């Protein structure tokens, strides 16, 4: 993938695990790269070198600017990113570092490989960032190998191997493994459908997944018996309800609290799925990214256990895309999954550990599950685990 330049990026990531990061050249390109790739207080950066004495003693974003001679204190200790655009300047600085005996240096252009979309979480902490993803993967290789051995086809193994490398090195581009773009949860003919399908749409957003499934079943001459849709965001709850009413040509009945609506074909709950029934703080954006949060956002929404809501229902298919609450929601569905052994389509990208924790939990619940993995965008999101029991 990508050749020699990509291999240099991977080597850079490996080296910064045990060495101090230094920038060379305190010009506008340095400001641009730091602003784009790092967050205040820029603790990852030890200092910045520059050949112009008038800059020594100053700072860039509160990172001190020093003479290149500072690198001579311990040349092996540092990894240097050269932040210039001019190729002649780049080559001169590389030659300078060679003559100084500084072995670990790279053009800052290698950061073009780094994922930026989920580099930090909403609180500014590292989320998917090469300073922590590399170590997280290394620490969990035993679990990763267990999951790899559970996968049921070669394509899943190849995609999973790519996942592990891309997350480990925090790579932005997933286009080489993207499959069935934006048809996630219903990919590759993995699932076979029958009469009396009862679908749990966890993270319904606007109801499009329920509508897709209902339309596909209709094409096969099958009717979707019922869908249970869960969406805690008030705006998205309204969109889901409106879209389902239009699709089915019915008017659903709202309860008195206006947090649940139902018809013969569907029920829509203004609630998130979780491992207990309670009110929980919520970031409400009216978009895909609405989520539970530990912060007090001034908004509290209902969180419910699927086991309690779905009692008496013969659930045949569960889809979860729950913006980080996926593991908790699986715990809240344990009885349902063990009882019904439904088809599962589960997002495994919101947290790094989802890549192994979710498959391992699913197999713990139902050892007979066959597991498949597919990827559905050119970015890091929409990694989906599919699970099914062969009848």
PDB file of N, CA and C in Angstrom, residues 23-39 42 45 48-50 55 58-63 65 81-85 108 111:
ATOM      1  N   UNK A  23      10.326  19.518  15.912  1.00  0.00           N
ATOM      2  CA  UNK A  23      10.151  20.115  14.589  1.00  0.00           C
ATOM      3  C   UNK A  23      11.399  20.898  14.208  1.00  0.00           C
ATOM      4  N   UNK A  24      11.679  20.926  12.914  1.00  0.00           N
ATOM      5  CA  UNK A  24      12.805  21.719  12.418  1.00  0.00           C
ATOM      6  C   UNK A  24      12.263  22.781  11.468  1.00  0.00           C
ATOM      7  N   UNK A  25      12.612  24.031  11.746  1.00  0.00           N
ATOM      8  CA  UNK A  25      12.249  25.228  10.982  1.00  0.00           C
ATOM      9  C   UNK A  25      10.985  25.857  11.562  1.00  0.00           C
ATOM     10  N   UNK A  26      11.150  27.043  12.165  1.00  0.00           N
ATOM     11  CA  UNK A  26      10.052  27.717  12.874  1.00  0.00           C
ATOM     12  C   UNK A  26       9.330  28.722  11.982  1.00  0.00           C
ATOM     13  N   UNK A  27       9.113  28.368  10.717  1.00  0.00           N
ATOM     14  CA  UNK A  27       8.433  29.268   9.797  1.00  0.00           C
ATOM     15  C   UNK A  27       6.936  28.996   9.722  1.00  0.00           C
ATOM     16  N   UNK A  28       6.300  29.565   8.683  1.00  0.00           N
ATOM     17  CA  UNK A  28       4.848  29.449   8.575  1.00  0.00           C
ATOM     18  C   UNK A  28       4.406  28.011   8.368  1.00  0.00           C
ATOM     19  N   UNK A  29       5.235  27.202   7.668  1.00  0.00           N
ATOM     20  CA  UNK A  29       4.863  25.795   7.448  1.00  0.00           C
ATOM     21  C   UNK A  29       4.803  25.036   8.779  1.00  0.00           C
ATOM     22  N   UNK A  30       5.697  25.358   9.692  1.00  0.00           N
ATOM     23  CA  UNK A  30       5.687  24.743  11.017  1.00  0.00           C
ATOM     24  C   UNK A  30       4.394  25.092  11.752  1.00  0.00           C
ATOM     25  N   UNK A  31       4.008  26.369  11.725  1.00  0.00           N
ATOM     26  CA  UNK A  31       2.749  26.786  12.354  1.00  0.00           C
ATOM     27  C   UNK A  31       1.574  26.029  11.749  1.00  0.00           C
ATOM     28  N   UNK A  32       1.584  25.902  10.444  1.00  0.00           N
ATOM     29  CA  UNK A  32       0.482  25.239   9.733  1.00  0.00           C
ATOM     30  C   UNK A  32       0.361  23.774  10.145  1.00  0.00           C
ATOM     31  N   UNK A  33       1.488  23.070  10.204  1.00  0.00           N
ATOM     32  CA  UNK A  33       1.469  21.641  10.523  1.00  0.00           C
ATOM     33  C   UNK A  33       1.054  21.423  11.971  1.00  0.00           C
ATOM     34  N   UNK A  34       1.613  22.209  12.895  1.00  0.00           N
ATOM     35  CA  UNK A  34       1.254  22.045  14.310  1.00  0.00           C
ATOM     36  C   UNK A  34      -0.231  22.334  14.512  1.00  0.00           C
ATOM     37  N   UNK A  35      -0.713  23.414  13.903  1.00  0.00           N
ATOM     38  CA  UNK A  35      -2.122  23.776  14.047  1.00  0.00           C
ATOM     39  C   UNK A  35      -3.034  22.684  13.488  1.00  0.00           C
ATOM     40  N   UNK A  36      -2.617  22.055  12.386  1.00  0.00           N
ATOM     41  CA  UNK A  36      -3.466  21.062  11.737  1.00  0.00           C
ATOM     42  C   UNK A  36      -3.460  19.730  12.467  1.00  0.00           C
ATOM     43  N   UNK A  37      -2.309  19.317  12.986  1.00  0.00           N
ATOM     44  CA  UNK A  37      -2.169  17.948  13.465  1.00  0.00           C
ATOM     45  C   UNK A  37      -2.117  17.778  14.981  1.00  0.00           C
ATOM     46  N   UNK A  38      -1.933  18.857  15.720  1.00  0.00           N
ATOM     47  CA  UNK A  38      -1.767  18.719  17.165  1.00  0.00           C
ATOM     48  C   UNK A  38      -2.696  19.675  17.894  1.00  0.00           C
ATOM     49  N   UNK A  39      -2.897  19.424  19.184  1.00  0.00           N
ATOM     50  CA  UNK A  39      -3.812  20.221  19.993  1.00  0.00           C
ATOM     51  C   UNK A  39      -3.072  20.862  21.168  1.00  0.00           C
ATOM     52  N   UNK A  42       0.096  21.140  23.184  1.00  0.00           N
ATOM     53  CA  UNK A  42       1.174  20.640  22.332  1.00  0.00           C
ATOM     54  C   UNK A  42       2.255  19.908  23.122  1.00  0.00           C
ATOM     55  N   UNK A  45       5.202  17.780  21.522  1.00  0.00           N
ATOM     56  CA  UNK A  45       6.350  18.388  20.847  1.00  0.00           C
ATOM     57  C   UNK A  45       7.341  18.894  21.893  1.00  0.00           C
ATOM     58  N   UNK A  48      11.338  23.121  18.993  1.00  0.00           N
ATOM     59  CA  UNK A  48      11.483  23.387  17.560  1.00  0.00           C
ATOM     60  C   UNK A  48      12.894  23.912  17.324  1.00  0.00           C
ATOM     61  N   UNK A  49      13.584  23.357  16.322  1.00  0.00           N
ATOM     62  CA  UNK A  49      14.913  23.842  15.932  1.00  0.00           C
ATOM     63  C   UNK A  49      14.799  24.817  14.768  1.00  0.00           C
ATOM     64  N   UNK A  50      15.716  25.753  14.716  1.00  0.00           N
ATOM     65  CA  UNK A  50      15.778  26.662  13.561  1.00  0.00           C
ATOM     66  C   UNK A  50      17.214  27.120  13.395  1.00  0.00           C
ATOM     67  N   UNK A  55      15.681  33.642  16.106  1.00  0.00           N
ATOM     68  CA  UNK A  55      14.471  32.954  16.566  1.00  0.00           C
ATOM     69  C   UNK A  55      14.688  32.179  17.862  1.00  0.00           C
ATOM     70  N   UNK A  58      12.667  32.174  21.387  1.00  0.00           N
ATOM     71  CA  UNK A  58      11.263  32.485  21.154  1.00  0.00           C
ATOM     72  C   UNK A  58      10.420  31.217  21.248  1.00  0.00           C
ATOM     73  N   UNK A  59       9.218  31.283  20.697  1.00  0.00           N
ATOM     74  CA  UNK A  59       8.339  30.112  20.746  1.00  0.00           C
ATOM     75  C   UNK A  59       7.347  30.156  19.593  1.00  0.00           C
ATOM     76  N   UNK A  60       6.798  29.011  19.278  1.00  0.00           N
ATOM     77  CA  UNK A  60       5.709  28.853  18.328  1.00  0.00           C
ATOM     78  C   UNK A  60       4.611  28.072  19.052  1.00  0.00           C
ATOM     79  N   UNK A  61       3.448  28.689  19.234  1.00  0.00           N
ATOM     80  CA  UNK A  61       2.376  28.048  20.007  1.00  0.00           C
ATOM     81  C   UNK A  61       2.875  27.583  21.374  1.00  0.00           C
ATOM     82  N   UNK A  62       3.720  28.398  21.998  1.00  0.00           N
ATOM     83  CA  UNK A  62       4.284  28.105  23.320  1.00  0.00           C
ATOM     84  C   UNK A  62       5.290  26.954  23.320  1.00  0.00           C
ATOM     85  N   UNK A  63       5.657  26.452  22.144  1.00  0.00           N
ATOM     86  CA  UNK A  63       6.720  25.450  22.044  1.00  0.00           C
ATOM     87  C   UNK A  63       8.034  26.194  21.834  1.00  0.00           C
ATOM     88  N   UNK A  65      11.684  27.558  20.763  1.00  0.00           N
ATOM     89  CA  UNK A  65      12.528  27.469  19.574  1.00  0.00           C
ATOM     90  C   UNK A  65      13.983  27.511  20.023  1.00  0.00           C
ATOM     91  N   UNK A  81      10.759  16.192  12.622  1.00  0.00           N
ATOM     92  CA  UNK A  81       9.920  16.468  11.455  1.00  0.00           C
ATOM     93  C   UNK A  81      10.358  17.790  10.847  1.00  0.00           C
ATOM     94  N   UNK A  82      10.736  17.765   9.595  1.00  0.00           N
ATOM     95  CA  UNK A  82      11.224  18.964   8.906  1.00  0.00           C
ATOM     96  C   UNK A  82      10.040  19.644   8.236  1.00  0.00           C
ATOM     97  N   UNK A  83       9.697  20.830   8.722  1.00  0.00           N
ATOM     98  CA  UNK A  83       8.469  21.508   8.272  1.00  0.00           C
ATOM     99  C   UNK A  83       8.813  22.619   7.292  1.00  0.00           C
ATOM    100  N   UNK A  84       9.172  22.224   6.065  1.00  0.00           N
ATOM    101  CA  UNK A  84       9.414  23.188   4.987  1.00  0.00           C
ATOM    102  C   UNK A  84       8.731  22.666   3.734  1.00  0.00           C
ATOM    103  N   UNK A  85       8.429  23.553   2.811  1.00  0.00           N
ATOM    104  CA  UNK A  85       7.823  23.150   1.542  1.00  0.00           C
ATOM    105  C   UNK A  85       8.837  23.082   0.410  1.00  0.00           C
ATOM    106  N   UNK A 108       7.783  16.570   7.145  1.00  0.00           N
ATOM    107  CA  UNK A 108       6.462  16.648   7.780  1.00  0.00           C
ATOM    108  C   UNK A 108       5.351  16.216   6.835  1.00  0.00           C
ATOM    109  N   UNK A 111       2.893  13.205   7.429  1.00  0.00           N
ATOM    110  CA  UNK A 111       1.674  13.280   8.229  1.00  0.00           C
ATOM    111  C   UNK A 111       0.418  13.278   7.363  1.00  0.00           C
TER     112      UNK A 111
END
